[in-house]
mmCIF file of C-alpha atoms in Angstrom:
data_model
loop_
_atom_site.group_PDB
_atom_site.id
_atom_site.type_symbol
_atom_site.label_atom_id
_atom_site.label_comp_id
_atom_site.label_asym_id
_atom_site.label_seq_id
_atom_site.Cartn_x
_atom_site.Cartn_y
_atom_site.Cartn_z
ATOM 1 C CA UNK A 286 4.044 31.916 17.092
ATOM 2 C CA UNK A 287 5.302 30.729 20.244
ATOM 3 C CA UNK A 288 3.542 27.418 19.615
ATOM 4 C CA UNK A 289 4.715 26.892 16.796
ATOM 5 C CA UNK A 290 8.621 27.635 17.208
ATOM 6 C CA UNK A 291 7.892 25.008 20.628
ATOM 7 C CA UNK A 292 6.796 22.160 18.120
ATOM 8 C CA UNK A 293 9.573 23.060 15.566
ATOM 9 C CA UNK A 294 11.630 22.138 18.671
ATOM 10 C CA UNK A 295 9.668 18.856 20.224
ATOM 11 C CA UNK A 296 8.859 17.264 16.423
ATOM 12 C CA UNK A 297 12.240 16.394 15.407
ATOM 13 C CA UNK A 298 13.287 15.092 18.728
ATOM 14 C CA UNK A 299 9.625 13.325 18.627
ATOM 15 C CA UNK A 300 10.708 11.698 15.927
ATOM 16 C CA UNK A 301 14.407 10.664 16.610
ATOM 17 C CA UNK A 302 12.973 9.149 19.612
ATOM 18 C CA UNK A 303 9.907 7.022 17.730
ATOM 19 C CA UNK A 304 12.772 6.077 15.402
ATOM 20 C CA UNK A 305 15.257 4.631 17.929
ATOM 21 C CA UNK A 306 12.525 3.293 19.940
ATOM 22 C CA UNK A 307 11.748 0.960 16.528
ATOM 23 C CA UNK A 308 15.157 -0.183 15.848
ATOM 24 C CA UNK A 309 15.629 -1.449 19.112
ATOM 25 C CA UNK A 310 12.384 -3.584 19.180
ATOM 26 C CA UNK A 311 13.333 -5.079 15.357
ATOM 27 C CA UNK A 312 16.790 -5.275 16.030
ATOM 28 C CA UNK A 313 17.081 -6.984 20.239
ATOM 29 C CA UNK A 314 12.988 -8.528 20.006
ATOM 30 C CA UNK A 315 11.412 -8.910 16.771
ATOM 31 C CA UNK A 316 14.081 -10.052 14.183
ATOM 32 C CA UNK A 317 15.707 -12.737 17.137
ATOM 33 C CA UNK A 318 12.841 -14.368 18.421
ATOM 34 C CA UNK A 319 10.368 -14.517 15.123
ATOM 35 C CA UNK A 320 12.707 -16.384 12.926
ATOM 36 C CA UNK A 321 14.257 -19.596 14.439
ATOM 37 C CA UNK A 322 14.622 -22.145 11.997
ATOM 38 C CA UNK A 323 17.836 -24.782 12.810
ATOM 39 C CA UNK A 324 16.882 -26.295 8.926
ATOM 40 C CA UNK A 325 17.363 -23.177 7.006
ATOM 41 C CA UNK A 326 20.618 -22.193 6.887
ATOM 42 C CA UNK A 327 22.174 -19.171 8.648
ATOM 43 C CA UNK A 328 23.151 -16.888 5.380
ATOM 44 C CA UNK A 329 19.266 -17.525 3.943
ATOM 45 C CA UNK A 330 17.772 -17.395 7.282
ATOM 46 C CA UNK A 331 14.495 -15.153 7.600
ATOM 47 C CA UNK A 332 16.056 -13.471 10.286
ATOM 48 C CA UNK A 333 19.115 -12.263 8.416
ATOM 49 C CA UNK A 334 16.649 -10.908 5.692
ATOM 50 C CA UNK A 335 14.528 -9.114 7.206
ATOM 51 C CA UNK A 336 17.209 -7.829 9.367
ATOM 52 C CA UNK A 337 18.822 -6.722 5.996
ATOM 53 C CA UNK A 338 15.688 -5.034 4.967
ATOM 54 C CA UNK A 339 14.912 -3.413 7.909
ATOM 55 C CA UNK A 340 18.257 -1.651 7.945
ATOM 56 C CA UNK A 341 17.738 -1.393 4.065
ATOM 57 C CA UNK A 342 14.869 0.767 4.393
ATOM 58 C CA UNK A 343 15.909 2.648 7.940
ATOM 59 C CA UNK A 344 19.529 3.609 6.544
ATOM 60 C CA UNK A 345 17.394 5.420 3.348
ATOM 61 C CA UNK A 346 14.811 6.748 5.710
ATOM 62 C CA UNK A 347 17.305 9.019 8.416
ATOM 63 C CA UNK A 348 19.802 9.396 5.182
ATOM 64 C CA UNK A 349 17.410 11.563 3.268
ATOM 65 C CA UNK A 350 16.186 12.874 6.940
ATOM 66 C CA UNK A 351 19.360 14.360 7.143
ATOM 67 C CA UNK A 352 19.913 15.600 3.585
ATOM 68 C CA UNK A 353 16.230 17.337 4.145
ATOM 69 C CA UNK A 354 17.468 19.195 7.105
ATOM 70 C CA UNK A 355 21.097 20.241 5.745
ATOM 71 C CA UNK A 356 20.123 20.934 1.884
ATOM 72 C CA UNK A 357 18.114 24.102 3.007
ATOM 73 C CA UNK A 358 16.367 25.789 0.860
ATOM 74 C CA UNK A 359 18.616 29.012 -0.276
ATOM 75 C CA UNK A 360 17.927 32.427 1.237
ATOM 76 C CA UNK A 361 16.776 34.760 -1.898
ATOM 77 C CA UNK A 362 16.601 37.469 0.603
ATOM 78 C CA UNK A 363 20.589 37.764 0.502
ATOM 79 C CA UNK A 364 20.984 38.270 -3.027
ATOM 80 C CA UNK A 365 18.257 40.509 -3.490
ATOM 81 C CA UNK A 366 17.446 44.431 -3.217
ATOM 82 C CA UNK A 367 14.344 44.386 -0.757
ATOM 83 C CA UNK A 368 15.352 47.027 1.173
ATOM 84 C CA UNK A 369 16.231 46.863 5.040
ATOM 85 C CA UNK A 370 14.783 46.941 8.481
ATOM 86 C CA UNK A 371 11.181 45.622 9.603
ATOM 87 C CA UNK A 372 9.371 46.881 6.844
ATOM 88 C CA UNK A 373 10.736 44.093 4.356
ATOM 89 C CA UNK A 374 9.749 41.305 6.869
ATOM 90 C CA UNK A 375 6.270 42.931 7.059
ATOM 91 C CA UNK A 376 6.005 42.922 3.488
ATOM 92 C CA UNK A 377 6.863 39.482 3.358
ATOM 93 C CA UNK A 378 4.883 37.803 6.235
ATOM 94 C CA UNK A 379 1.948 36.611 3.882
ATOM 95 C CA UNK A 380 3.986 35.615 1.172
ATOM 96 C CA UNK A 381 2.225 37.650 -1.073
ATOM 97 C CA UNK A 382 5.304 39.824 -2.184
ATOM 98 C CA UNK A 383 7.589 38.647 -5.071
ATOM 99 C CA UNK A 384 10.644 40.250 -6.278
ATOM 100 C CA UNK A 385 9.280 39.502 -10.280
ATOM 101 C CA UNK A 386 8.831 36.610 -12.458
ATOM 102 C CA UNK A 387 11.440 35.218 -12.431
ATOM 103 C CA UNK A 388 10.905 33.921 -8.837
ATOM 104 C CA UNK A 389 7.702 31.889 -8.650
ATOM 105 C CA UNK A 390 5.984 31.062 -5.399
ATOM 106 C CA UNK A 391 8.751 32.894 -3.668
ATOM 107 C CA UNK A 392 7.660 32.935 -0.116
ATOM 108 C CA UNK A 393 9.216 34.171 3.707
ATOM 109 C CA UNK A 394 8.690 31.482 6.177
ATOM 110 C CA UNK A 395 8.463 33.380 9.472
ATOM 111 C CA UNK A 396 9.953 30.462 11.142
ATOM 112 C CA UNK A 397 13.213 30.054 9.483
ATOM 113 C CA UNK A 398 13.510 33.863 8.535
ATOM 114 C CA UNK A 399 14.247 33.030 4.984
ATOM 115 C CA UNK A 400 12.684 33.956 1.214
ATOM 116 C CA UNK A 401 13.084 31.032 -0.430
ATOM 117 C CA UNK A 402 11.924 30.034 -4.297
ATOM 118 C CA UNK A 403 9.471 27.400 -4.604
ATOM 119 C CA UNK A 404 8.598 27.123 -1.389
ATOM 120 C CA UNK A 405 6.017 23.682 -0.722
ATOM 121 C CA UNK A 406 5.532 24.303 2.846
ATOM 122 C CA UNK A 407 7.508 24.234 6.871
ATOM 123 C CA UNK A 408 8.113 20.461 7.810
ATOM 124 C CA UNK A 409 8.218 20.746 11.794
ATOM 125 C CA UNK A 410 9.536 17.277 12.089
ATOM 126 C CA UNK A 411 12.697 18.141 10.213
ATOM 127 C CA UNK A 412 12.432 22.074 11.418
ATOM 128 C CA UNK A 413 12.883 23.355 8.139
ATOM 129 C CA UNK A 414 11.413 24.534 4.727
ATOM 130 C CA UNK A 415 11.200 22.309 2.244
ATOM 131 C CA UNK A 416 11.467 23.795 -1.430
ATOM 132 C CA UNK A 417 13.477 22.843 -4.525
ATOM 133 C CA UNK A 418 16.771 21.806 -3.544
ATOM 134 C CA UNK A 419 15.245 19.551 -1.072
ATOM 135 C CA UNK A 420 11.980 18.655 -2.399
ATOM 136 C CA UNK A 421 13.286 14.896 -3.894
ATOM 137 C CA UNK A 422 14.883 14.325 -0.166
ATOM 138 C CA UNK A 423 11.870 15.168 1.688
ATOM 139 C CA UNK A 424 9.508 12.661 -0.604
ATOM 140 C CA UNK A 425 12.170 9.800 -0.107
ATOM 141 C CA UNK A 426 12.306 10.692 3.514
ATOM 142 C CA UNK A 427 8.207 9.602 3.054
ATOM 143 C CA UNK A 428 8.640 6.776 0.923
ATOM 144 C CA UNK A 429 11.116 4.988 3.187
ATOM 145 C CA UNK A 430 9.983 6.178 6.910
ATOM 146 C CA UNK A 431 6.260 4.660 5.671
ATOM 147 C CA UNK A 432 7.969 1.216 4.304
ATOM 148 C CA UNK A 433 10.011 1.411 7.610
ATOM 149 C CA UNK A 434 6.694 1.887 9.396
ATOM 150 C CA UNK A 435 4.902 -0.663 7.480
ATOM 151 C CA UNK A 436 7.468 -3.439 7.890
ATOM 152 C CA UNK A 437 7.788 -2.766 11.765
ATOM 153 C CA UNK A 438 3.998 -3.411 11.832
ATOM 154 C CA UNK A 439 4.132 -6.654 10.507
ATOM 155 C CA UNK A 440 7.345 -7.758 12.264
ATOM 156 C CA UNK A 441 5.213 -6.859 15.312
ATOM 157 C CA UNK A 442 1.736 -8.431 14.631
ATOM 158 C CA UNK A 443 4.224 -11.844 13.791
ATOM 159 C CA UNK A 444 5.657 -11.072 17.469
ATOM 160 C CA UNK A 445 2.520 -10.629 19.227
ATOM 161 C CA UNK A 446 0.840 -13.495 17.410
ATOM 162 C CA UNK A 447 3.577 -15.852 18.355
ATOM 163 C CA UNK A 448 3.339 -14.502 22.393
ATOM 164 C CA UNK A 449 -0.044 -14.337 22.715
ATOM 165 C CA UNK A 450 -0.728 -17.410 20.841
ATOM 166 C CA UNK A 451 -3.265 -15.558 18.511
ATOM 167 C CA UNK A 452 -4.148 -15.275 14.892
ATOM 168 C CA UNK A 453 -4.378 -12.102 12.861
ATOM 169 C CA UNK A 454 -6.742 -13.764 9.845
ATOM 170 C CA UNK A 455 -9.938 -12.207 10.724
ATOM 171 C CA UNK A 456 -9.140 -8.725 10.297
ATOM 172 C CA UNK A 457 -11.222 -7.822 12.761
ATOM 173 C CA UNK A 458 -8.435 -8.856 15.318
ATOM 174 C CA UNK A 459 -6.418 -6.086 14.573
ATOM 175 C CA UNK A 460 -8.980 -3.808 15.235
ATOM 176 C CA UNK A 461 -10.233 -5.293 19.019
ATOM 177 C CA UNK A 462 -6.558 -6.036 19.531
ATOM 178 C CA UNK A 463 -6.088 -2.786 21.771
ATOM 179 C CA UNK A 464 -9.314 -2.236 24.076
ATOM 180 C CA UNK A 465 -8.813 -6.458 24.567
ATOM 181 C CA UNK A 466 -5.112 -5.834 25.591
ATOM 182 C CA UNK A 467 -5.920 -2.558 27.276
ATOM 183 C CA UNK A 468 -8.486 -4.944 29.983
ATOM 184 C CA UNK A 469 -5.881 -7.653 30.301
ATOM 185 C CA UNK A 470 -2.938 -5.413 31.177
ATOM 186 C CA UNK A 471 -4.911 -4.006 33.651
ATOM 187 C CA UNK A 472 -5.928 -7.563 35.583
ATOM 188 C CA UNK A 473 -2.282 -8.885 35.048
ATOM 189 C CA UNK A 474 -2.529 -10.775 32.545
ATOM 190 C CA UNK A 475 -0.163 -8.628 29.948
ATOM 191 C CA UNK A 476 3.497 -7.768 29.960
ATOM 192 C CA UNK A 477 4.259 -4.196 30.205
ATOM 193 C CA UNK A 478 6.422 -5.482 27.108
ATOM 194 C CA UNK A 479 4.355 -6.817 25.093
ATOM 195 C CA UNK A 480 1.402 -3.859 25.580
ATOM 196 C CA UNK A 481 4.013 -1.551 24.859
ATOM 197 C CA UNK A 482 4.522 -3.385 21.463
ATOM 198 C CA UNK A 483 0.816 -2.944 20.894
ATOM 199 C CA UNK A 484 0.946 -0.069 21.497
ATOM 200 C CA UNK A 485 3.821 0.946 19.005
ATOM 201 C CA UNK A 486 1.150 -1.122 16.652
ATOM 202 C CA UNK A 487 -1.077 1.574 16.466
ATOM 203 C CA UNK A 488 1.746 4.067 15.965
ATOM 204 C CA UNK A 489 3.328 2.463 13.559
ATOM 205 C CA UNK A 490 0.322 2.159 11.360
ATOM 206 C CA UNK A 491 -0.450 5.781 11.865
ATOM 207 C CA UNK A 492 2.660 6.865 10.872
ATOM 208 C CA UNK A 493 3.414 4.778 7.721
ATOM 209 C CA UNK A 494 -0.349 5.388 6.606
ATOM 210 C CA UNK A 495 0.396 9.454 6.905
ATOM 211 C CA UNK A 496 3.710 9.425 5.450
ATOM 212 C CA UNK A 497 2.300 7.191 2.280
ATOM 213 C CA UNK A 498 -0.375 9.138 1.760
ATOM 214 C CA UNK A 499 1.496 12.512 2.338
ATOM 215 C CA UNK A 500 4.158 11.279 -0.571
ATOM 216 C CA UNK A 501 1.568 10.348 -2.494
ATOM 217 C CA UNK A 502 0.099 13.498 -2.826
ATOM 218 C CA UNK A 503 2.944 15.523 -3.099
ATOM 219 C CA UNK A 504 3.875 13.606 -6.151
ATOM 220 C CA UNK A 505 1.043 14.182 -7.935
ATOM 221 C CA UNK A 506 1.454 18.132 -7.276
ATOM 222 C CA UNK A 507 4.634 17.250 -8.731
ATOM 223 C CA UNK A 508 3.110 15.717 -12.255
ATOM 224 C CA UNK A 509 1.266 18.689 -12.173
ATOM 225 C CA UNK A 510 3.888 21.257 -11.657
ATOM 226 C CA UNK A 511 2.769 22.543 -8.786
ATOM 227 C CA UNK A 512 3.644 22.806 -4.736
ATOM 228 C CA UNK A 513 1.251 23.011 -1.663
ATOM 229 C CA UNK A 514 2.113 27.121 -1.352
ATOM 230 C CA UNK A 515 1.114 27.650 -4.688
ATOM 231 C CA UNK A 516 -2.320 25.504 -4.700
ATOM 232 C CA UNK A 517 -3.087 27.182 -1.313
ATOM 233 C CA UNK A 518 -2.812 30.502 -2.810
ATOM 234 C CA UNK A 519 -4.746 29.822 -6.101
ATOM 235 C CA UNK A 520 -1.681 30.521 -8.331
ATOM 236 C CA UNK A 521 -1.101 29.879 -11.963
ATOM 237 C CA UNK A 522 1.124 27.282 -13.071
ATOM 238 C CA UNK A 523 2.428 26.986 -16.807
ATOM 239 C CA UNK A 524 1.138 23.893 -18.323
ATOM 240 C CA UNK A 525 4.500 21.610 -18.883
ATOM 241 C CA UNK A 526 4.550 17.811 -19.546
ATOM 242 C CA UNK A 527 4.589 15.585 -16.489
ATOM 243 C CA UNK A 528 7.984 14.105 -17.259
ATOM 244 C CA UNK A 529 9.833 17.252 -17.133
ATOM 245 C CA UNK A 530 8.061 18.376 -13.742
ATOM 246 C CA UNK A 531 9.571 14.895 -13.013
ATOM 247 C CA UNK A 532 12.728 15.254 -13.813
ATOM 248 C CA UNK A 533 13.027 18.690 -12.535
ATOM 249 C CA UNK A 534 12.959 17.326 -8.839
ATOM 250 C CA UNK A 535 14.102 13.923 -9.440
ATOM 251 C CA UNK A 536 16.791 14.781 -11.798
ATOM 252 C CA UNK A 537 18.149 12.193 -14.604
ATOM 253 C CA UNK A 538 19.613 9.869 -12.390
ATOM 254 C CA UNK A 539 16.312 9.568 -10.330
ATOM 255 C CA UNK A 540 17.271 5.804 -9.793
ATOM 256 C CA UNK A 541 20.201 6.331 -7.732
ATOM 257 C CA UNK A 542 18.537 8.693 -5.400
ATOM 258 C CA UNK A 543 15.758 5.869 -4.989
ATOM 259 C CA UNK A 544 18.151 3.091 -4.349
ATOM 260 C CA UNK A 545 20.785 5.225 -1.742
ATOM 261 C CA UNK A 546 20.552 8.517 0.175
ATOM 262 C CA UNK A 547 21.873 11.573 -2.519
ATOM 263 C CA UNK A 548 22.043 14.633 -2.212
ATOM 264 C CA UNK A 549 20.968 17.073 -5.033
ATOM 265 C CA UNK A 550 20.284 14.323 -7.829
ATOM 266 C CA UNK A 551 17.763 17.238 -10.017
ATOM 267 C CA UNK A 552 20.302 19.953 -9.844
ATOM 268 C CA UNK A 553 22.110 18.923 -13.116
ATOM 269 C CA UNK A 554 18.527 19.450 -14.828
ATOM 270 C CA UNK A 555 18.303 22.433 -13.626
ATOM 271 C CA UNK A 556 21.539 24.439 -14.241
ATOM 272 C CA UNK A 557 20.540 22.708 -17.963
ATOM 273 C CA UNK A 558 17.790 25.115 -17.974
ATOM 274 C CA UNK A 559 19.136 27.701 -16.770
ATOM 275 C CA UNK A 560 21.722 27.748 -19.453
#
């Protein structure tokens, strides 16, 4: 338990750091010394577009980061009758306790002391729960920090091909890219800078493949109507069409939420249903 209240702790700031690390390097190194072109002029230059883009795509990224971590999921425990002292905490510790119905895949997440409804699981790089009113937040969060990631890899493959004078068409070259750079750094023949940006490479690519796979598959548990607590504890969802298990976390005006950083875009849907 101790362990894992530490890396609640050291995630976020893990990730704050990785994330100011990467604007720097686009921002003062990539985006400056990639795209010099005197022909092109300066409001179509490559620079000023991908510059656009990168901020684009980071701005969405720490936006919904933010949202995720103050849109908390609601404590249930406050408005209902559980009864008092350690005994309702014990009860609750295995999530197998549930007021009634009317509160599916209600769960107590021993790290942020709460009963929440529709609980998907603890993200420890944004130290919180993530469950229905932050659910649409948490997959943008994804979507953007793996485009984010993505783009920063290419930006600095271009980088590294234009300093080291080599060419990334074999796709191999990628691959022998670090235990060649590793052996050169090592006889002198390697900036600390420039091993540094092969080494945020291999992080970068990590990072955006995780985060795009990880929003990939928590939007098909959405089609299905379903969240990781509920699949991991073999429970039975009512069969509802895809587009209103959709809509219920996206809400109606899913576009805006895709395009800026919003905050609670599927709630209209569902005080509709609640009516």
């Amino acid at each position: 338990m101790l362990v894992l209240r530490l890396l609640n702790v050291v995630a976020p700031a893990y990730f704050l750091c990785i994330s100011l690390v990467t604007f720097v390097l686009q921002i003062f190194l990539f985006i400056p010394s990639m795209f010099r072109d005197p022909s092109i002029t300066p409001l179509f230059s490559p620079a000023l577009l991908h510059g656009a883009l990168f901020l684009f795509l980071s701005a969405n990224a720490l936006g919904n980061y933010v949202l995720v971590i103050r849109n908390s999921p609601e404590d249930l425990g406050k408005g209902l009758n559980l009864g008092k002292g350690a005994e309702v905490v014990t009860d609750w510790l295995d999530g197998s306790r549930s007021p009634g119905s009317a509160l599916p895949s209600t769960h107590f997440c021993r790290l942020c002391a709460r009963v929440t409804q529709r609980h998907d699981h603890h993200c420890f790089f944004t130290g919180n729960c993530i469950g229905s009113r932050n659910m649409r937040n948490f997959i943008m969060f994804c979507l953007y920090t793996s485009l984010a990631c993505l783009h920063s890899l290419v930006a600095g493959m271009t980088y590294i091909s234009a300093a080291l004078s080599m060419s990334f068409a074999n796709p191999l070259a990628f691959l022998t890219l670090l235990p060649h750079s590793i052996s050169q750094f090592f006889s002198g023949a390697l900036l600390s800078s420039e091993m540094f940006v092969i080494l945020m490479l291999y992080l970068w690519l990590g990072i955006g493949l995780a985060c795009a796979g990880f929003c990939c598959h928590q939007l098909l548990l959405i089609l299905r109507g379903q969240t990781r607590y509920q699949v991991r504890k073999g429970m039975v969802v009512r069969a509802r069409p895809w587009r209103e298990n959709l809509q219920e976390v996206f809400g109606k005006r899913w576009l805006l939420g895709l395009l800026i950083p919003v905050l609670n875009v599927g709630s209209d849907y569902r005080r509709q249903k609640e009516k």
